PDB file of C-alpha atoms in Angstrom:
ATOM      1  CA  PRO B   1       2.574   0.293 -22.389  1.00 47.00           C
ATOM      2  CA  GLY B   2       4.543   0.089 -19.116  1.00 61.00           C
ATOM      3  CA  GLY B   3       1.762  -1.129 -16.847  1.00 81.00           C
ATOM      4  CA  VAL B   4       0.156   0.429 -13.796  1.00 83.00           C
ATOM      5  CA  ILE B   5       1.127  -1.794 -10.867  1.00 84.00           C
ATOM      6  CA  PHE B   6       4.820  -1.235 -10.527  1.00 86.00           C
ATOM      7  CA  PRO B   7       4.698   2.573 -11.084  1.00 88.00           C
ATOM      8  CA  LEU B   8       2.048   2.799  -8.319  1.00 88.00           C
ATOM      9  CA  LEU B   9       4.151   0.657  -6.094  1.00 88.00           C
ATOM     10  CA  SER B  10       7.135   2.814  -6.557  1.00 89.00           C
ATOM     11  CA  ASN B  11       5.210   5.986  -6.001  1.00 91.00           C
ATOM     12  CA  GLY B  12       3.867   4.579  -2.752  1.00 91.00           C
ATOM     13  CA  ALA B  13       7.357   3.551  -1.705  1.00 91.00           C
ATOM     14  CA  SER B  14       8.599   6.973  -2.385  1.00 93.00           C
ATOM     15  CA  LEU B  15       5.899   8.666  -0.321  1.00 92.00           C
ATOM     16  CA  GLY B  16       6.365   6.125   2.487  1.00 89.00           C
ATOM     17  CA  HIS B  17      10.014   6.725   2.552  1.00 89.00           C
ATOM     18  CA  ALA B  18       9.528  10.513   2.603  1.00 91.00           C
ATOM     19  CA  LEU B  19       7.192  10.091   5.572  1.00 88.00           C
ATOM     20  CA  VAL B  20       9.550   7.843   7.385  1.00 83.00           C
ATOM     21  CA  SER B  21      12.390  10.304   6.894  1.00 84.00           C
ATOM     22  CA  ALA B  22      10.298  13.194   8.033  1.00 87.00           C
ATOM     23  CA  LEU B  23       9.043  11.303  11.117  1.00 81.00           C
ATOM     24  CA  GLY B  24      12.434   9.782  11.922  1.00 75.00           C
ATOM     25  CA  PRO B  25      12.975  11.563  15.271  1.00 76.00           C
ATOM     26  CA  ILE B  26       9.606  10.765  16.453  1.00 77.00           C
ATOM     27  CA  LEU B  27       9.488   7.070  15.594  1.00 69.00           C
ATOM     28  CA  PRO B  28      10.045   4.684  18.594  1.00 68.00           C
ATOM     29  CA  THR B  29      13.602   3.689  18.987  1.00 63.00           C
ATOM     30  CA  ALA B  30      12.871   0.202  20.288  1.00 53.00           C
ATOM     31  CA  SER B  31      11.146  -0.950  17.092  1.00 56.00           C
ATOM     32  CA  SER B  32      12.888   1.440  14.696  1.00 60.00           C
ATOM     33  CA  SER B  33      14.215  -1.453  12.554  1.00 70.00           C
ATOM     34  CA  LEU B  34      10.663  -2.689  11.803  1.00 70.00           C
ATOM     35  CA  VAL B  35       8.670   0.528  11.629  1.00 74.00           C
ATOM     36  CA  PRO B  36      10.122   1.911   8.340  1.00 79.00           C
ATOM     37  CA  PRO B  37       9.568  -1.237   6.239  1.00 81.00           C
ATOM     38  CA  MET B  38       5.984  -1.532   7.598  1.00 83.00           C
ATOM     39  CA  MET B  39       5.135   2.174   6.858  1.00 84.00           C
ATOM     40  CA  ILE B  40       6.684   1.958   3.338  1.00 86.00           C
ATOM     41  CA  MET B  41       4.885  -1.246   2.498  1.00 88.00           C
ATOM     42  CA  SER B  42       1.620   0.205   3.928  1.00 90.00           C
ATOM     43  CA  PHE B  43       1.989   3.190   1.591  1.00 91.00           C
ATOM     44  CA  MET B  44       2.743   0.969  -1.340  1.00 91.00           C
ATOM     45  CA  ALA B  45      -0.453  -1.164  -0.630  1.00 91.00           C
ATOM     46  CA  ALA B  46      -2.573   2.030  -0.231  1.00 92.00           C
ATOM     47  CA  MET B  47      -1.352   3.601  -3.353  1.00 92.00           C
ATOM     48  CA  LEU B  48      -1.978   0.378  -5.373  1.00 90.00           C
ATOM     49  CA  THR B  49      -5.346  -0.516  -3.941  1.00 91.00           C
ATOM     50  CA  SER B  50      -6.672   3.129  -4.124  1.00 89.00           C
ATOM     51  CA  ILE B  51      -6.378   2.920  -7.929  1.00 87.00           C
ATOM     52  CA  THR B  52      -7.023  -0.831  -8.693  1.00 86.00           C
ATOM     53  CA  ARG B  53      -9.422  -1.446  -5.726  1.00 86.00           C
ATOM     54  CA  THR B  54      -8.042  -4.922  -5.382  1.00 86.00           C
ATOM     55  CA  PRO B  55      -6.870  -5.165  -1.766  1.00 87.00           C
ATOM     56  CA  ALA B  56      -6.222  -8.907  -1.502  1.00 88.00           C
ATOM     57  CA  ALA B  57      -4.289  -9.062  -4.704  1.00 87.00           C
ATOM     58  CA  SER B  58      -2.197  -5.973  -3.958  1.00 87.00           C
ATOM     59  CA  VAL B  59      -1.204  -7.397  -0.479  1.00 87.00           C
ATOM     60  CA  LEU B  60      -0.374 -10.686  -2.104  1.00 86.00           C
ATOM     61  CA  ILE B  61       1.936  -9.005  -4.619  1.00 85.00           C
ATOM     62  CA  LEU B  62       3.628  -7.163  -1.973  1.00 84.00           C
ATOM     63  CA  ALA B  63       4.000 -10.300   0.214  1.00 81.00           C
ATOM     64  CA  PHE B  64       5.713 -12.103  -2.503  1.00 80.00           C
ATOM     65  CA  THR B  65       8.038  -9.357  -3.319  1.00 79.00           C
ATOM     66  CA  ALA B  66       9.050  -8.493   0.258  1.00 74.00           C
ATOM     67  CA  SER B  67       9.055 -11.889   1.938  1.00 64.00           C
ATOM     68  CA  GLY B  68      12.841 -12.393   1.672  1.00 68.00           C
ATOM     69  CA  ILE B  69      13.737  -9.174   3.379  1.00 65.00           C
ATOM     70  CA  THR B  70      11.385  -8.597   6.383  1.00 66.00           C
ATOM     71  CA  PRO B  71       9.138 -11.093   8.252  1.00 72.00           C
ATOM     72  CA  LEU B  72       5.725 -11.050   6.734  1.00 71.00           C
ATOM     73  CA  SER B  73       4.028 -11.196  10.199  1.00 72.00           C
ATOM     74  CA  VAL B  74       5.274  -7.641  10.713  1.00 74.00           C
ATOM     75  CA  LEU B  75       4.399  -6.286   7.257  1.00 78.00           C
ATOM     76  CA  LEU B  76       1.013  -7.846   6.390  1.00 84.00           C
ATOM     77  CA  PRO B  77      -1.188  -6.426   9.120  1.00 86.00           C
ATOM     78  CA  GLY B  78      -0.318  -2.783   8.210  1.00 85.00           C
ATOM     79  CA  ALA B  79      -0.493  -3.394   4.544  1.00 88.00           C
ATOM     80  CA  LEU B  80      -3.869  -5.055   4.888  1.00 91.00           C
ATOM     81  CA  MET B  81      -5.308  -2.166   6.950  1.00 92.00           C
ATOM     82  CA  ALA B  82      -3.873   0.413   4.624  1.00 92.00           C
ATOM     83  CA  SER B  83      -5.281  -1.300   1.569  1.00 92.00           C
ATOM     84  CA  TYR B  84      -8.802  -1.642   2.860  1.00 92.00           C
ATOM     85  CA  VAL B  85      -8.814   1.957   4.236  1.00 93.00           C
ATOM     86  CA  SER B  86      -7.672   3.244   0.878  1.00 92.00           C
ATOM     87  CA  VAL B  87     -10.339   1.329  -1.036  1.00 90.00           C
ATOM     88  CA  TRP B  88     -12.926   2.804   1.379  1.00 92.00           C
ATOM     89  CA  VAL B  89     -11.589   6.252   0.950  1.00 92.00           C
ATOM     90  CA  SER B  90     -11.202   6.067  -2.847  1.00 89.00           C
ATOM     91  CA  GLU B  91     -14.860   4.659  -3.041  1.00 87.00           C
ATOM     92  CA  ARG B  92     -16.035   7.837  -1.021  1.00 89.00           C
ATOM     93  CA  LEU B  93     -14.202  10.162  -3.332  1.00 89.00           C
ATOM     94  CA  SER B  94     -15.295   8.636  -6.535  1.00 81.00           C
ATOM     95  CA  LYS B  95     -17.707   5.781  -7.365  1.00 78.00           C
ATOM     96  CA  ASP B  96     -16.013   5.573 -10.845  1.00 75.00           C
ATOM     97  CA  SER B  97     -13.099   3.200 -11.151  1.00 71.00           C
ATOM     98  CA  PHE B  98      -9.827   3.956 -12.920  1.00 70.00           C
ATOM     99  CA  PHE B  99     -10.433   0.927 -15.000  1.00 69.00           C
ATOM    100  CA  SER B 100     -13.492   0.258 -17.044  1.00 64.00           C
ATOM    101  CA  TYR B 101     -14.890  -3.108 -16.108  1.00 61.00           C
ATOM    102  CA  SER B 102     -17.536  -4.755 -18.240  1.00 61.00           C
ATOM    103  CA  GLU B 103     -20.172  -7.014 -16.941  1.00 60.00           C
TER     104      GLU B 103
END
């Protein structure tokens, strides 16, 4: 009960927000309004796709939930890269999936 998707997204958002807060003084000031949402959404995508290993679906879920707040042209490239990198890393760490798929 409770699902997997939204708890993973909230954990990714928490980690992304913590990183943005820690790196606040280092972030470029010219694009500071767009960098935090991009980093947070990238962490959300990475957290979700590292467990589910579904990068396209994860990015689409994030695109539909965040499209009213920030332009998607800013958020999607980072989220796509983060999701595919997280799938690659998670497959290197373990060939077994969190979910048991039957063929």
